[in-house]
Short mmCIF file of C-alpha atoms in Angstrom, two decimals:
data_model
loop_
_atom_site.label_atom_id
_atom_site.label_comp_id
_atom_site.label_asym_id
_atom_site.label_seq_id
_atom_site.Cartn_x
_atom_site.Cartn_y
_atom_site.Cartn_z
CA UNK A 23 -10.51 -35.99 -6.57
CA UNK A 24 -13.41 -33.73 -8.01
CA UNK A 25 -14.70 -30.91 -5.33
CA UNK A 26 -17.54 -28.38 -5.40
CA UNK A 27 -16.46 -25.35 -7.86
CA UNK A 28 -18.19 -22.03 -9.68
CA UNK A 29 -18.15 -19.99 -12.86
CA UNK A 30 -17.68 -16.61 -12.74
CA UNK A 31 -18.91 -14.96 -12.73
CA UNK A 32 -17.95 -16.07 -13.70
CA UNK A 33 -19.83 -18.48 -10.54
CA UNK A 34 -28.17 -23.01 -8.96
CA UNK A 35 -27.94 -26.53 -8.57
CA UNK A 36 -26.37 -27.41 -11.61
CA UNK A 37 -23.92 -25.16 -11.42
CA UNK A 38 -23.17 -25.32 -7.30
CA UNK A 39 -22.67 -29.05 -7.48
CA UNK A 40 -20.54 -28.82 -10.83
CA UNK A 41 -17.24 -30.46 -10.39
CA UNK A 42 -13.52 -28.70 -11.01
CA UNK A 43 -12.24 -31.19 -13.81
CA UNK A 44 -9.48 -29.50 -15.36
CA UNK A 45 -6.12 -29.65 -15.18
CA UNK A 46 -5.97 -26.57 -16.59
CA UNK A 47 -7.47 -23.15 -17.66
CA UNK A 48 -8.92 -22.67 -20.87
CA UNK A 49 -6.21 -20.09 -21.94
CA UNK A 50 -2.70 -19.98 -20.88
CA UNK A 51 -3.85 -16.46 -19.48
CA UNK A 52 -6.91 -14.14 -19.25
CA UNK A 53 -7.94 -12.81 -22.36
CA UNK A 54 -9.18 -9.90 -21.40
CA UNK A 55 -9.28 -7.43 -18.45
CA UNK A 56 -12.01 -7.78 -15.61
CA UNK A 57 -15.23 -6.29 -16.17
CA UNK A 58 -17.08 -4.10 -13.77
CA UNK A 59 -20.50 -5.02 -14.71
CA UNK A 60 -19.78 -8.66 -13.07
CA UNK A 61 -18.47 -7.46 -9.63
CA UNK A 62 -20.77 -7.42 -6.82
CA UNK A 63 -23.34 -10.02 -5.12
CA UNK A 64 -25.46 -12.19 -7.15
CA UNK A 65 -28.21 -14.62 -5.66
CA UNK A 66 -29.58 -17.50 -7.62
CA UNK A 67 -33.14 -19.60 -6.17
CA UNK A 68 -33.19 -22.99 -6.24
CA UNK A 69 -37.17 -22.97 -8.35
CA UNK A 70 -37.75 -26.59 -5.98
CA UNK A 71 -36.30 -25.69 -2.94
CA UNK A 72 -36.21 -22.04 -2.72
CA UNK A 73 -33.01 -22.11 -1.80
CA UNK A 74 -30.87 -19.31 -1.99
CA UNK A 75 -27.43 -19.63 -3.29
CA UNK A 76 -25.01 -16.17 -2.92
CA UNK A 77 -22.43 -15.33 -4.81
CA UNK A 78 -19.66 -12.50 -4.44
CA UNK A 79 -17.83 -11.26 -7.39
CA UNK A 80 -14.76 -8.88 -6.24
CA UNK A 81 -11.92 -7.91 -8.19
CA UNK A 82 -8.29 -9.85 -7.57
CA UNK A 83 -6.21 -7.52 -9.71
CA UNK A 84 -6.76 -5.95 -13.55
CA UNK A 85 -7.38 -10.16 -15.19
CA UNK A 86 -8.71 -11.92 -12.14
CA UNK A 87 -11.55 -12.16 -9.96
CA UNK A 88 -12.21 -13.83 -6.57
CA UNK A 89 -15.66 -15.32 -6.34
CA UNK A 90 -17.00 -16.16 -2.79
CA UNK A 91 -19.33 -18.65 -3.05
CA UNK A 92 -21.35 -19.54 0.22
CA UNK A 93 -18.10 -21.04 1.78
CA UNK A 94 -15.81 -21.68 -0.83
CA UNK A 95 -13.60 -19.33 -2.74
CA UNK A 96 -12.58 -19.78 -6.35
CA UNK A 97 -10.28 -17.68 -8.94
CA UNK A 98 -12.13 -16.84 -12.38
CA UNK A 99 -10.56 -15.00 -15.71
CA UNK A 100 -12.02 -14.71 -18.42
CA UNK A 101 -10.43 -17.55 -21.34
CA UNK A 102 -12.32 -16.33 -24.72
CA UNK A 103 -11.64 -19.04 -26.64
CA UNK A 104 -13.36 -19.85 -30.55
CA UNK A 105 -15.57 -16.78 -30.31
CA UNK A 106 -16.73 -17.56 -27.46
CA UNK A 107 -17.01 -15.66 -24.06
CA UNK A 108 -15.56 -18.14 -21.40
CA UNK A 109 -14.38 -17.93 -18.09
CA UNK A 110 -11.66 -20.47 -16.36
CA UNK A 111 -12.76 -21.16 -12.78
CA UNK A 112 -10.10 -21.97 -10.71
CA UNK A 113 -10.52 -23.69 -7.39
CA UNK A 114 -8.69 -22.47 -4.27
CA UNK A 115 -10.54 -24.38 -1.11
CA UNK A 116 -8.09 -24.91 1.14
CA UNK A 117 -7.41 -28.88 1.48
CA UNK A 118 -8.07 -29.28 -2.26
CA UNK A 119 -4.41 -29.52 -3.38
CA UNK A 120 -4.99 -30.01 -6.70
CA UNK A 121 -7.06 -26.75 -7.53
CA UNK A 122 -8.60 -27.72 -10.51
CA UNK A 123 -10.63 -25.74 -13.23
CA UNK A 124 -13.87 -25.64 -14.40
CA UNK A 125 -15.08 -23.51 -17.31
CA UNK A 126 -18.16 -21.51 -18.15
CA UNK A 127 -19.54 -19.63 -20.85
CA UNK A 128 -21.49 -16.28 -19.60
CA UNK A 129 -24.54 -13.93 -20.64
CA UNK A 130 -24.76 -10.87 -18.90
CA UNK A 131 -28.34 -9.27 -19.46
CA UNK A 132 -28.51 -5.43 -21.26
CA UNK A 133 -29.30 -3.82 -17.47
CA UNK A 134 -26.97 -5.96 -16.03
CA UNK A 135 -28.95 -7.39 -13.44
CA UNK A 136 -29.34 -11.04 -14.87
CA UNK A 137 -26.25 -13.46 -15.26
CA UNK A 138 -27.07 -16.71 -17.08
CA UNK A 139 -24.06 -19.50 -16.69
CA UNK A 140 -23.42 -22.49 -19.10
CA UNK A 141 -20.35 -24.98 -17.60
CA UNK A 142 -18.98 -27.04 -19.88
CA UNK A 143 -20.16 -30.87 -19.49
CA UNK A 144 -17.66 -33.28 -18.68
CA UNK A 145 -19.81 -36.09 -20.15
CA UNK A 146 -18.80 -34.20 -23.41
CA UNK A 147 -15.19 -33.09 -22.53
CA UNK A 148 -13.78 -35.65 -20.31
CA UNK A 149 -12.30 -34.98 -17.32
CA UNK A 150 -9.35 -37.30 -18.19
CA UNK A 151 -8.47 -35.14 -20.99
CA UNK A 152 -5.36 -33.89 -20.44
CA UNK A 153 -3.39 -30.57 -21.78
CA UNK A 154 -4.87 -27.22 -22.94
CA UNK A 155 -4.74 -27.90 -26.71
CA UNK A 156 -6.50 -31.36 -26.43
CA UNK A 157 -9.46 -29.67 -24.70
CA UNK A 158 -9.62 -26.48 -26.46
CA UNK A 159 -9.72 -29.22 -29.74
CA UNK A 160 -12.95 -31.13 -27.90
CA UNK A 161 -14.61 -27.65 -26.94
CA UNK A 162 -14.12 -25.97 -30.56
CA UNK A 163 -15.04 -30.14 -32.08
CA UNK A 164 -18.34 -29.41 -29.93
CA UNK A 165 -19.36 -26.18 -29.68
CA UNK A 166 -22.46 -26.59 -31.96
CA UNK A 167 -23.27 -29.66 -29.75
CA UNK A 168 -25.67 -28.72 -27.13
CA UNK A 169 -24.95 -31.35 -24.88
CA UNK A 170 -21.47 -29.05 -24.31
CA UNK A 171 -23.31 -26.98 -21.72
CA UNK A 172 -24.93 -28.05 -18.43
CA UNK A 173 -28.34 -26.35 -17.66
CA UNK A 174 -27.91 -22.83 -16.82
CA UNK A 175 -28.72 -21.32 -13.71
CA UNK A 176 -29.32 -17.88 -13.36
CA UNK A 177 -28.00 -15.31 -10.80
CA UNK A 178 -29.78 -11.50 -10.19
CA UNK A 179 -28.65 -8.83 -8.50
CA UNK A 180 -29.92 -8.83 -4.60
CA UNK A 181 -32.57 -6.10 -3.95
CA UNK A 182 -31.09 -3.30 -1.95
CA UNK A 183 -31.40 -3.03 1.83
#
């Protein structure tokens, strides 16, 4: 059963309507501590629609964030993985049993107001791929490929009230 799930943050359309596909993460743990530049609120606007998508970054513990996004809640780590700067998305809606992962490469800008997002295509990694070492194989097998990535969207920093 594929639900709604987020990338860090690290978590627009593309991305909102991206499916959890994973069994699981990326890495058998995080591979690095959380960083501080990523908490907070991000927005991202829908360029057709105008619609606003928020996103809350907070801090779980030293490894793990919670991401709020709109109504649904998700777990994110980041899983550097072939030199790359990934994050394991990890959903926890309540009703989903099966709490599936997603995963997402991230750009944070130099002023840290700008996050860009890249999830990793299941038309390229399928989602019937099963165990950690046969998808990190198909990630590192495509990571020149750029039909890896979905679009990304692109979250900013909220202006201040």
């Amino acid at each position: 059963m594929k639900s709604r799930c987020l990338l860090l943050p690290l978590l627009a359309c593309g991305l909102l309507l991206a499916a959890c596909n994973y069994d699981s993460a990326l890495t058998a743990k995080p591979t690095q501590k959380i960083n501080d530049k990523l908490l907070g609120d991000w927005v991202s606007v829908d360029k057709d629609t105008g619609k606003e998508e928020h996103m809350h970054v907070r801090q779980l513990d030293d490894s793990n964030y919670v991401v709020g996004l709109d109504d649904d809640i998700y777990r994110a780590f980041h899983s550097d993985f072939a030199g790359v700067a990934f994050v394991s998305v990890q959903d926890l809606q309540v009703g989903r049993e099966d709490h599936k992962f997603v995963y997402f490469t991230w750009q944070l800008s130099a002023d840290s107001t700008q996050l860009t997002l890249h999830g990793v295509s299941p038309k390229v990694v399928p989602e019937e791929t099963k165990g950690r070492a046969a998808l990190q194989k198909l990630i590192k097998a495509n990571l020149k490929n750029p039909a890896l990535f979905t679009d990304a969207p692109v979250f900013h920093r909220p202006p201040a009230r």
